[in-house]
Amino acid sequence: MRSEKGVLGLPLNIEKGRVEMIHGSGGRASSQLFEEIILPAFDNPWLRKAGDQAVVEMAQGRWALSTDSFVVSPIFFPGGDIGSLAVHGTVNDLAMGGAQPRYLTVGLVIEEGFPLSDLARITQSLGSAAERCGVSVVAGDTKVVERGKGDGIFINTSGIGWIPRDIVLDPSAIRVGDILILSGSIGEHGAAVLAAREGGGLVTSLLSDSAPLHDAVQKLIASGPGLVCLRDPTRGGVATVLNEWARETGLVFEIEESRIPIRQEVRGISEILGIDPLYLANEGRFLAVCRPESADRLLSVLKSHPLGLAASQIGHVKAGDPTRPGGMVRMTTLMGGVRLVDWLLGDPLPRIC
Amino acid sequence: MDGLRYVEEFRDPLLGRSMLQALRRMAQRLPKSSVRIMEFCGGHTYAFHRFGLLELLPPEIRMVHGPGCPVCILPKGRIDAAIKLCLEKKAVLATYGDVLRVPGSHSLTLMKARSMGADVRIVLSAMEALDLAEKLPGQEVVFFAIGFETTTPPTAAVVLEADRRNLKNFSVFANHVMTPPAMEAILSGTSVDGIIGPSHVSTVIGSRAYDIISRKFNIPIVIAGFEPLDILQALQMILQQIEEKKAQVENEYSRAVSPEGNLRSQELIAKVFEHAPSFEWRGLGELPLSSRSIRNEFSLFDAQRRFSLEVLHVSDPGICECGEILKGVKAPQDCKIFGTVCTPDNPVGACMVSAEGACAAFFHYGRQEGVVS
């Protein structure tokens, strides 16, 4: 490919080389980086054109757009890396609106001195995650910043997905009596990243739950009506999503601690670090609100999907309290007491996504 | 993580419910209409709220929150001194995460100091601070050390390690306080019928450390673990003592606490630290012989001497009830600014900062109908 494009000089030393300022200059070195590392990871007709924009044919109807930036540290963590995370993050944001993700764009901000081998590993991970999700990376951009002005690599992805005509997922439609379903065990991404962080000194067998959710969502939608809205509990965890819904609707969200699946390793890390798993990030889980008459069907559809094996009906929606217009989230604890589940305390949490 | 079995066993819901029923029966046999029981430690305050235990207790038991939250008892003057270290003296300040949001004078926090250019790093352990000093040989690194007896041995260990490694750029701003003097001060001013004693602190100092206090004030003290069943068991033991008119130290947390405590940790502490003449506690004021300072032979590693750091007395804002709350005289909801002016995102007093602070725990878990605190 190098010779076809006619870049002069030796090929990049991917094993030992590092990203230099010149790789972001837009000159020959930039082209070389693109052709030898980035293009092979995503190879498709749009990228091969290497133009200023990608031109795509789109069907008529409604389209969902989403963008997300990824600054996770460490960039490689048990069960994933910043590349696959950047794909799953945007794919999942689209999926939560009922959309079928189609195209992605990728922006890379790389710090001078970043190992080319890591860059190759991340772009390959990004490319194969996109392929598994059935989305094409059709446009992208690479910038290099001086050493000390970034932390290795930051990635932005934007995505676009098609929404079937009759699908409207909207929290403002949540009603008293609706049921809350959680797609799987919580906190594995947050706990795995925290455990992998320097200084944590924790060794576990825990893997991030990072995964694309659009397939499971499509199966739910295809099974019939009754789905009200979806949200993926990333930063801030399950507690934050429930509080957002409570504030948007003014209703009371009641959950039961005994119905929330949590793996033992996550419990352990939470105890050691003093973090409530309800606030730990997830990258491959979602919360669904559904009508009571559809709850059993949706739960069984979800449980038959590989990502929903541990799905659980965790609570329901009750009437709001006029003295608390912002709604509230309550939990019956294992001991049988009832407590508030508040917004995350403003603690300086490390970067997890 | 085999140790986790200990956690789940002590959260068994069925056992918890039957213990609560037993507690209700015991409460009806009490010689008086109600009892005030103080949980000294912020870890217990947090557990009460997190597991939703408060509303399950019989009405005859009134829990009073104690001062055992290391962040909460730090007076403003000490936060000011730490801010001075990193902002004026340009030292790299390493400390535990919660400390960053504690307000000093003029609502300045270490977090705000950081946005003003100070180099403040969050560490999870004292050893991490030491490693930081090794990684930054050209810069002064100060570990802003806080905490009761639990965090004192690790600080002592890093002072010894810094000495062994002959580190020239590392020092410790020591704010290590002692539990027994604070407990005495509280009992001198507040009337309570029993105390749930600290769990982690007691693993270090041992259950015997409370004997004198229990005798002097004629009060039951039961050392308890932080799990729900630990707490319920400890409450039963206290009620039992009250019923039998006893006043002694008992140890519910015998799986971790021994009568004499952890002798190796005590040796470490004694090697590096001595009793400081006096320490100002937020809420409790100046208490003699209630904290530890670094011994002369390690003065090179004492940030207060190294930077000629003065710790000044700064009055707390009049509207904040932190002081009275730390003494167990008032409850968080008695404070006029609780949940309005003072919230976890914008704390006025230190009790609203740490999750173990009485106000933060109540704000975070408790504010709803049916919950009495």
XYZ file of C-alpha atoms in Angstrom:
726
model
C 0.000 0.000 0.000
C 2.874 2.296 0.844
C 4.451 1.949 -2.554
C 1.117 2.419 -4.323
C 0.575 5.709 -2.544
C 4.162 6.664 -3.067
C 5.208 7.743 0.424
C 8.977 8.057 0.378
C 11.410 6.556 2.834
C 11.302 3.592 5.161
C 8.094 2.125 6.543
C 7.147 3.040 10.119
C 8.841 0.991 12.815
C 5.609 -0.010 14.506
C 7.351 -2.215 17.020
C 9.675 0.409 18.460
C 8.686 3.758 16.978
C 6.812 6.586 18.669
C 4.361 9.227 17.537
C 6.131 12.491 16.734
C 4.811 16.006 16.196
C 5.427 15.608 12.478
C 2.803 12.832 12.329
C 0.141 15.447 12.987
C 1.524 18.037 10.613
C -0.643 17.062 7.657
C 2.419 16.358 5.545
C 3.974 13.168 4.319
C 4.497 11.727 7.800
C 0.775 12.172 8.517
C -0.108 10.278 5.358
C 2.297 7.545 6.304
C 0.755 7.173 9.755
C -2.706 7.050 8.155
C -1.740 4.532 5.517
C 0.356 2.189 7.622
C -1.541 2.152 10.897
C -5.002 3.674 10.647
C -6.276 2.617 7.221
C -5.406 -1.089 7.662
C -7.501 -1.141 10.845
C -10.692 0.194 9.238
C -10.196 -0.461 5.557
C -13.351 0.525 3.635
C -14.118 2.412 0.394
C -14.876 5.737 2.147
C -11.604 5.864 4.081
C -9.572 4.680 1.110
C -10.649 7.829 -0.724
C -8.968 9.842 2.042
C -11.017 12.888 1.133
C -12.142 15.704 3.376
C -15.527 14.114 3.878
C -17.335 10.821 3.480
C -20.381 10.764 1.250
C -22.945 8.140 2.228
C -26.313 7.077 0.817
C -29.032 7.252 3.462
C -32.524 5.815 3.614
C -35.431 8.142 4.337
C -36.788 8.340 7.862
C -35.445 9.238 11.296
C -31.765 9.167 12.157
C -30.083 9.325 15.540
C -26.791 11.199 16.002
C -24.456 10.901 18.940
C -20.923 11.862 19.950
C -18.733 10.854 22.856
C -15.120 11.439 23.886
C -12.997 8.824 25.643
C -10.201 9.659 28.068
C -10.043 6.426 30.101
C -6.928 5.738 32.144
C -5.380 3.183 31.864
C -5.957 2.885 28.107
C -5.669 -0.922 28.262
C -7.767 -2.510 30.987
C -8.955 -6.048 31.705
C -11.686 -6.854 29.183
C -11.065 -4.011 26.749
C -9.201 -0.882 25.775
C -9.910 2.716 24.807
C -10.384 1.637 21.147
C -13.185 -0.884 21.620
C -14.677 1.312 24.364
C -14.880 4.248 21.944
C -16.928 2.140 19.533
C -19.203 0.553 22.139
C -19.808 3.907 23.847
C -21.227 5.628 20.790
C -22.950 2.515 19.421
C -24.700 2.130 22.789
C -25.745 5.774 22.949
C -27.413 5.291 19.548
C -28.929 1.963 20.588
C -30.551 3.551 23.667
C -32.716 5.554 21.253
C -33.716 2.383 19.421
C -31.389 3.190 16.527
C -29.475 0.709 14.391
C -25.930 2.149 14.257
C -24.591 2.559 10.685
C -21.625 4.945 10.399
C -18.959 6.205 12.781
C -16.331 8.925 12.639
C -13.198 8.729 14.760
C -11.032 11.604 16.058
C -7.685 10.733 17.621
C -5.750 13.172 19.819
C -2.357 11.600 20.455
C 0.399 12.812 22.754
C 3.878 13.158 21.289
C 5.953 10.124 22.235
C 3.020 7.677 22.272
C 4.264 4.216 21.193
C 3.258 3.334 17.611
C 2.699 -0.246 18.747
C 0.034 0.928 21.220
C -1.539 3.099 18.536
C -1.679 0.120 16.171
C -3.171 -2.076 18.891
C -5.832 0.522 19.724
C -6.809 1.247 16.118
C -7.030 -2.475 15.379
C -9.218 -2.965 18.427
C -11.361 -0.034 17.308
C -11.618 -1.455 13.786
C -12.570 -4.940 14.839
C -15.105 -3.642 17.396
C -16.700 -1.566 14.620
C -16.797 -4.586 12.342
C -18.444 -6.736 15.007
C -21.051 -4.008 15.528
C -21.731 -3.807 11.791
C -20.782 -0.113 11.569
C -18.334 1.486 9.138
C -15.775 4.068 10.211
C -16.222 6.448 7.308
C -14.268 9.529 8.356
C -11.640 10.478 10.859
C -9.008 12.901 12.015
C -5.677 12.627 13.790
C -3.985 15.349 15.833
C -0.719 15.168 17.729
C -0.178 17.375 20.802
C 3.141 18.151 22.516
C 4.381 15.878 25.235
C 2.703 16.812 28.501
C -0.339 18.343 26.767
C -2.331 15.107 26.645
C -2.383 11.803 28.463
C -1.303 9.272 25.840
C -4.371 9.198 23.658
C -7.883 10.638 23.658
C -10.524 9.392 21.221
C -13.750 10.968 20.033
C -16.305 8.968 18.114
C -19.482 10.247 16.529
C -22.106 7.962 15.113
C -25.304 7.909 13.159
C -27.996 5.244 13.212
C -31.377 4.606 11.631
C -34.502 4.439 13.789
C -37.446 2.326 12.605
C -40.468 4.566 12.005
C -42.682 3.379 14.839
C -40.043 3.369 17.580
C -40.192 6.205 20.114
C -38.211 5.685 23.307
C -38.702 8.681 25.581
C -38.439 9.039 29.377
C -41.231 11.625 29.388
C -43.615 8.724 28.640
C -42.771 6.972 31.925
C -45.970 6.359 33.975
C -46.825 5.227 37.475
C -46.799 1.413 37.568
C -44.058 0.999 34.946
C -41.442 -1.661 35.604
C -37.649 -1.244 35.787
C -35.486 -3.895 34.142
C -31.692 -4.099 34.434
C -29.917 -6.023 31.673
C -27.154 -7.601 33.792
C -24.810 -7.451 36.751
C -23.526 -3.983 37.569
C -20.243 -2.175 38.098
C -17.846 -4.474 36.261
C -16.345 -1.807 33.983
C -15.852 0.713 36.791
C -14.432 -1.895 39.153
C -12.097 -3.418 36.520
C -10.694 0.006 35.574
C -10.276 1.085 39.190
C -8.533 -2.203 39.990
C -6.224 -1.812 36.996
C -5.229 1.724 37.913
C -1.784 2.378 39.189
C -1.730 2.563 42.943
C -4.812 0.439 43.421
C -2.621 -2.584 43.968
C -5.626 -4.832 43.443
C -5.386 -8.002 41.401
C -8.676 -9.527 40.326
C -10.108 -11.800 37.686
C -12.654 -9.119 36.874
C -13.211 -7.990 33.262
C -14.892 -4.837 31.995
C -18.413 -5.427 30.719
C -17.730 -3.216 27.660
C -19.990 -4.545 24.882
C -22.315 -3.312 22.109
C -25.967 -3.332 23.135
C -27.783 -2.610 19.868
C -28.479 -6.245 19.053
C -30.148 -6.956 22.400
C -32.165 -3.736 22.032
C -33.335 -4.676 18.527
C -34.523 -8.063 19.839
C -36.529 -6.329 22.578
C -38.087 -3.931 20.096
C -38.889 -6.726 17.666
C -40.677 -8.747 20.363
C -43.575 -6.304 20.518
C -44.743 -3.087 22.201
C -44.362 -1.956 25.796
C -40.799 -0.631 25.906
C -40.901 2.966 27.223
C -37.267 4.053 27.326
C -33.698 2.863 27.721
C -30.481 4.310 29.111
C -27.010 2.862 29.580
C -25.635 3.483 33.074
C -22.105 4.571 32.170
C -20.431 7.223 34.329
C -22.332 7.586 37.600
C -23.841 4.122 37.273
C -27.369 2.852 37.843
C -28.041 5.358 40.632
C -27.372 8.282 38.308
C -29.671 7.037 35.514
C -32.511 6.486 37.998
C -31.997 9.958 39.467
C -32.032 11.494 35.982
C -35.334 9.788 35.215
C -36.749 10.778 38.605
C -35.873 14.411 37.964
C -37.245 14.353 34.418
C -40.560 12.800 35.468
C -41.019 13.918 39.101
C -41.930 10.301 39.940
C -40.600 7.947 42.619
C -38.357 5.106 41.434
C -38.342 2.206 43.881
C -35.772 -0.539 43.623
C -34.911 -3.595 45.683
C -31.299 -4.230 46.638
C -31.824 -8.015 46.620
C -32.810 -7.937 42.919
C -29.737 -6.083 41.677
C -27.181 -8.570 40.348
C -23.630 -7.779 41.503
C -20.657 -10.100 41.084
C -18.633 -10.958 44.152
C -15.448 -9.355 42.812
C -17.298 -6.079 42.257
C -18.648 -6.194 45.811
C -15.141 -6.828 47.083
C -13.531 -3.934 45.232
C -16.387 -1.653 46.240
C -15.871 -2.523 49.891
C -12.134 -1.955 49.691
C -12.418 1.378 47.884
C -15.504 2.525 49.750
C -17.585 2.960 46.596
C -21.235 1.964 46.291
C -21.590 -0.352 43.224
C -24.766 1.538 42.286
C -22.468 4.403 41.236
C -19.893 2.308 39.357
C -19.720 2.705 35.583
C -21.028 0.084 33.166
C -20.205 -0.050 29.442
C -22.309 -3.011 28.373
C -25.489 -2.782 30.449
C -28.748 -0.918 30.147
C -31.760 0.002 32.226
C -35.172 -0.310 30.616
C -38.533 1.096 31.647
C -41.495 -0.877 30.359
C -45.247 -1.173 30.784
C -46.227 -3.730 33.462
C -48.112 -5.968 31.005
C -44.993 -6.307 28.815
C -42.454 -6.805 31.604
C -42.459 -10.607 31.684
C -42.120 -10.932 27.911
C -39.349 -8.336 27.645
C -37.448 -9.880 30.547
C -37.575 -13.349 28.993
C -36.487 -12.010 25.575
C -33.586 -10.264 27.289
C -32.629 -13.341 29.300
C -32.363 -15.375 26.097
C -29.734 -12.934 24.721
C -26.075 -13.569 25.651
C -25.780 -10.049 27.128
C -28.949 -10.397 29.197
C -28.466 -13.720 30.965
C -28.464 -12.029 34.380
C -31.239 -9.559 33.544
C -33.531 -8.754 36.419
C -36.677 -6.826 37.215
C -35.289 -4.487 39.861
C -38.205 -2.248 40.765
C -41.072 -0.078 39.640
C -42.285 3.490 39.311
C -44.591 5.053 41.898
C -46.490 8.315 42.146
C -44.454 11.386 42.974
C -44.619 13.379 46.174
C -45.893 16.962 45.706
C -43.338 18.197 48.270
C -40.530 16.771 46.145
C -41.111 17.963 42.591
C -37.756 16.523 41.539
C -38.894 12.957 42.185
C -36.745 10.524 44.119
C -35.071 7.128 44.073
C -35.612 4.791 47.020
C -34.162 1.383 47.730
C -35.310 -1.385 50.051
C -32.048 -2.650 51.524
C -31.203 -6.306 52.146
C -31.938 -5.648 55.814
C -35.453 -4.506 54.938
C -34.858 -0.809 55.613
C -35.649 1.835 53.024
C -33.094 4.440 52.069
C -32.644 7.227 49.601
C -30.449 6.599 46.558
C -29.046 10.046 45.943
C -27.028 11.616 43.155
C -23.362 10.718 43.247
C -21.475 12.721 45.840
C -19.174 15.122 44.006
C -16.101 13.020 44.662
C -13.043 13.378 42.442
C -13.426 10.071 40.685
C -10.709 8.899 38.318
C -11.262 8.796 34.556
C -13.090 5.620 33.725
C -14.397 6.164 30.189
C -11.523 -12.750 47.432
C -12.317 -15.267 50.088
C -12.422 -12.579 52.733
C -15.646 -11.372 51.197
C -17.510 -14.269 52.758
C -17.082 -12.382 55.978
C -18.962 -9.495 54.408
C -21.909 -11.490 53.082
C -22.317 -13.512 56.248
C -22.662 -10.317 58.202
C -25.352 -8.988 55.866
C -27.716 -11.933 56.087
C -31.228 -10.434 55.808
C -33.112 -13.176 57.657
C -30.737 -13.137 60.591
C -30.888 -9.337 60.572
C -34.673 -9.358 60.838
C -34.721 -11.785 63.732
C -32.042 -9.741 65.520
C -34.151 -6.621 65.045
C -37.128 -8.378 66.603
C -35.011 -9.417 69.571
C -33.792 -5.827 69.861
C -37.388 -4.572 69.953
C -38.254 -6.980 72.775
C -35.157 -5.919 74.724
C -35.993 -2.247 74.219
C -39.351 -2.736 75.920
C -37.658 -4.108 79.016
C -35.424 -1.023 79.359
C -35.430 0.654 82.761
C -36.154 4.017 81.094
C -38.389 5.209 78.284
C -35.559 5.705 75.811
C -31.782 5.445 75.580
C -29.259 7.548 73.694
C -26.522 5.486 72.096
C -23.603 7.081 70.317
C -21.836 5.495 67.397
C -18.440 7.117 67.801
C -17.147 6.293 64.372
C -18.164 7.774 61.025
C -17.916 4.299 59.520
C -20.837 3.247 61.709
C -22.781 6.436 60.897
C -22.387 5.605 57.213
C -23.400 1.968 57.745
C -26.556 2.957 59.659
C -27.676 5.056 56.714
C -26.434 2.865 53.900
C -28.140 -0.286 55.153
C -31.286 1.608 56.113
C -30.952 0.514 59.751
C -32.037 3.709 61.526
C -35.716 3.437 60.660
C -35.753 -0.235 61.609
C -34.577 0.392 65.173
C -37.172 0.413 67.943
C -38.234 3.975 68.881
C -36.739 3.516 72.348
C -33.234 3.599 70.844
C -32.000 7.009 69.755
C -28.739 7.023 67.890
C -26.399 9.973 68.364
C -23.593 10.536 65.865
C -20.071 10.887 67.179
C -16.982 12.743 65.975
C -15.141 9.758 64.520
C -14.662 11.069 61.012
C -11.055 12.086 60.381
C -11.939 14.675 57.771
C -14.724 16.226 59.837
C -12.619 16.988 62.887
C -9.875 18.811 60.955
C -10.073 22.482 61.975
C -9.890 25.210 59.349
C -6.425 26.288 60.506
C -4.985 22.944 59.429
C -6.596 23.128 55.990
C -5.247 26.676 55.657
C -1.765 25.433 56.560
C -1.974 22.670 53.942
C -3.133 25.153 51.311
C -0.216 27.409 52.245
C 2.183 24.484 51.759
C 1.151 23.862 48.184
C 0.132 27.348 47.090
C 2.850 29.522 48.710
C 5.638 27.077 49.524
C 5.079 25.341 46.165
C 5.282 21.861 47.621
C 3.562 18.948 45.877
C 0.863 17.957 48.356
C -0.261 14.317 48.438
C -3.324 13.363 50.436
C -6.492 11.238 50.644
C -9.330 12.202 48.278
C -11.904 13.406 50.809
C -9.537 16.037 52.195
C -9.641 18.001 48.941
C -13.155 19.302 49.519
C -12.851 20.370 53.162
C -13.297 24.130 53.361
C -10.650 26.224 55.099
C -10.818 30.003 55.533
C -12.792 31.991 52.938
C -14.292 28.702 51.639
C -10.954 27.886 50.031
C -10.362 24.151 49.576
C -7.400 22.144 48.311
C -9.520 21.435 45.241
C -9.820 25.169 44.559
C -6.124 25.640 45.348
C -5.420 23.054 42.663
C -7.390 25.049 40.100
C -5.298 28.066 41.165
C -2.118 26.231 40.208
C -1.221 24.233 43.315
C 0.041 20.701 42.720
C -2.257 18.504 44.819
C -2.316 14.743 44.229
C -4.798 12.193 45.512
C -3.182 9.063 46.925
C -4.768 5.889 48.251
C -1.940 5.131 50.659
C 0.969 6.781 52.460
C 3.355 4.609 50.464
C 2.018 6.107 47.243
C 3.022 9.550 48.528
C 6.516 8.286 49.257
C 6.833 6.765 45.780
C 5.706 10.098 44.352
C 8.598 11.828 46.146
C 10.988 9.339 44.617
C 9.575 10.033 41.159
C 9.881 13.836 41.588
C 13.414 14.257 42.955
C 13.581 17.984 42.162
C 10.416 18.860 44.105
C 9.362 18.943 47.747
C 6.610 16.357 48.293
C 4.502 16.650 51.448
C 2.124 13.932 52.596
C -0.821 15.626 54.299
C -1.462 12.815 56.790
C -4.809 12.656 58.550
C -6.768 10.113 60.512
C -7.217 8.307 63.777
C -5.109 5.351 64.938
C -6.025 3.367 61.793
C -3.977 5.495 59.398
C -1.191 6.340 61.865
C 0.883 3.122 61.482
C 1.178 3.444 57.679
C 2.337 7.046 58.087
C 4.911 5.912 60.650
C 6.046 3.217 58.247
C 6.679 5.666 55.403
C 8.657 8.013 57.658
C 10.909 5.074 58.535
C 11.084 4.049 54.880
C 11.932 7.611 53.773
C 14.712 7.599 56.372
C 15.978 4.248 55.100
C 15.909 5.433 51.477
C 17.539 8.680 52.581
C 14.912 10.740 50.730
C 15.670 14.449 50.900
C 12.468 15.794 49.370
C 9.785 14.024 51.396
C 8.014 15.162 54.551
C 4.771 14.581 56.432
C 2.281 17.161 57.705
C 1.013 15.007 60.567
C -2.587 15.373 61.729
C -3.005 12.026 63.442
C -5.496 12.196 66.272
C -6.335 9.756 69.068
C -9.702 8.202 69.834
C -9.706 7.830 73.641
C -9.112 11.541 74.458
C -11.908 12.553 72.071
C -14.260 10.000 73.611
C -13.485 11.393 77.061
C -14.106 14.939 75.898
C -17.463 13.952 74.405
C -18.608 12.093 77.503
C -17.662 15.078 79.676
C -20.131 17.256 77.791
C -22.885 15.014 76.410
C -25.048 12.484 78.155
C -25.295 9.113 76.399
C -26.241 5.689 77.746
C -23.891 3.586 75.684
C -21.259 3.732 72.966
C -20.666 1.642 69.872
C -16.874 1.644 69.772
C -14.770 1.994 66.617
C -13.909 -1.113 64.640
C -10.794 -0.319 62.608
C -9.269 1.965 65.240
C -9.711 -0.785 67.832
C -7.823 -3.335 65.718
C -4.800 -1.097 66.364
C -5.290 0.104 69.946
C -7.177 -2.936 71.280
C -10.336 -3.142 73.369
C -8.510 -2.518 76.646
C -7.817 1.050 75.585
C -11.410 1.937 76.519
C -11.444 0.345 80.010
C -10.554 3.562 81.830
C -13.246 5.533 79.992
C -15.943 2.970 80.646
C -15.096 2.968 84.362
C -14.688 6.740 84.662
C -18.052 7.514 83.045
C -19.834 4.339 84.110
C -20.913 3.591 80.546
C -21.175 0.450 78.393
C -18.819 0.496 75.401
C -19.177 -2.249 72.800
C -16.642 -2.434 69.980
C -18.386 -3.432 66.763
C -17.604 -4.255 63.137
C -19.061 -2.144 60.313
C -21.507 -4.733 58.939
C -25.249 -4.587 59.712
C -25.276 -7.711 61.852
C -22.236 -6.446 63.795
C -24.114 -3.272 64.593
C -27.331 -5.035 65.633
C -25.366 -7.442 67.810
C -23.518 -4.549 69.460
C -26.806 -2.773 70.175
C -28.130 -5.948 71.830
C -24.996 -6.152 73.970
C -25.369 -2.516 75.046
C -29.053 -2.948 75.928
C -28.177 -6.093 77.856
C -25.611 -4.155 79.903
C -28.086 -1.342 80.550
C -30.706 -3.847 81.651
C -28.247 -5.540 84.002
C -26.934 -2.148 85.149
C -23.435 -3.013 83.999
C -20.876 -0.676 82.479
C -17.961 -2.392 80.838
C -16.067 -2.755 77.595
C -17.221 -5.646 75.438
C -15.916 -6.734 72.084
C -18.392 -7.770 69.409
C -15.704 -7.480 66.698
C -13.550 -10.250 68.134
C -12.748 -11.592 64.651
C -10.444 -8.575 64.208
C -9.950 -6.850 67.559
C -7.948 -8.283 70.459
C -7.742 -6.878 74.003
C -4.193 -5.619 73.500
C -4.535 -4.552 69.830
C -1.885 -4.777 67.149
C 1.420 -4.570 69.000
C 3.523 -4.205 65.874
C 1.503 -1.195 64.761
C 1.739 0.301 68.230
C 5.529 -0.126 68.143
C 5.692 1.570 64.740
C 3.667 4.497 66.037
C 5.790 4.833 69.184
C 9.001 4.757 67.180
C 8.074 7.697 64.969
C 5.508 9.685 66.949
C 5.109 11.220 70.381
C 2.081 12.843 72.002
C 1.633 16.446 70.888
C 0.886 18.841 73.766
C -2.449 19.894 72.292
C -4.564 19.659 69.127
C -7.513 21.734 68.047
C -10.468 19.553 67.037
C -13.296 20.999 65.014
C -16.242 21.030 67.381
C -14.366 19.848 70.455
C -11.785 22.650 70.633
C -8.264 22.270 72.019
C -7.759 18.857 73.631
C -4.471 18.196 75.443
C -2.479 15.084 74.498
C -4.994 14.119 71.822
C -2.776 13.915 68.739
C 0.640 12.769 67.635
C 3.600 14.720 66.346
C 6.798 13.455 64.748
C 9.683 12.767 67.130
C 12.805 14.947 67.060
C 14.998 12.292 65.516
C 12.776 12.341 62.414
C 12.363 16.136 62.324
C 13.747 16.214 58.759
C 10.532 14.518 57.700
C 8.271 16.806 59.709
C 6.723 19.291 57.269
C 5.712 21.641 60.080
C 9.355 22.107 61.091
C 10.760 21.852 57.598
C 8.587 24.708 56.329
C 8.247 26.573 59.671
C 4.531 26.051 59.257
C 2.244 27.780 61.726
C -1.219 26.385 62.398
C -3.545 29.224 63.391
C -6.884 29.093 65.135
C -9.689 30.065 62.757
C -13.277 30.299 64.013
C -15.974 28.293 62.271
C -18.821 30.196 60.610
C -21.553 30.903 63.176
C -24.414 29.381 61.186
C -22.759 25.980 60.732
C -23.601 23.508 63.506
C -20.734 21.109 62.744
C -19.306 21.541 66.225
C -22.524 20.683 68.030
C -23.172 17.802 65.623
C -19.696 16.362 66.224
C -20.369 16.462 69.971
C -23.650 14.625 69.497
C -25.602 17.572 70.901
C -27.415 18.302 67.652
C -28.518 16.222 64.666
C -27.823 17.248 61.041
C -31.416 18.307 60.411
C -31.240 20.691 63.400
C -28.825 22.843 61.404
C -30.467 25.791 59.634
C -28.311 25.500 56.541
C -28.462 21.679 56.193
C -29.379 20.699 52.645
C -29.949 24.282 51.534
C -26.809 26.400 51.761
C -24.708 23.431 52.832
C -24.720 20.400 50.501
C -22.139 17.740 49.615
C -21.349 19.600 46.395
C -20.834 22.862 48.250
C -20.083 22.035 51.876
C -19.934 24.781 54.510
C -18.884 22.506 57.345
C -16.683 19.443 57.268
C -19.486 17.075 58.383
C -20.947 17.536 54.897
C -17.726 16.535 53.127
C -16.795 12.945 53.837
C -19.303 10.148 53.260
C -18.664 9.286 56.902
C -19.648 12.748 58.068
C -23.000 12.779 59.868
C -24.453 15.475 57.601
C -23.276 13.909 54.336
C -24.522 10.459 55.361
C -27.908 11.897 56.298
C -28.092 14.013 53.128
C -27.066 11.117 50.931
C -29.157 8.300 52.347
C -31.611 9.567 54.893
C -33.750 12.461 53.713
C -37.190 10.965 53.441
C -40.375 10.432 55.352
C -40.314 7.877 58.094
C -36.644 8.181 58.826
C -35.670 9.494 62.191
C -32.085 10.184 62.890
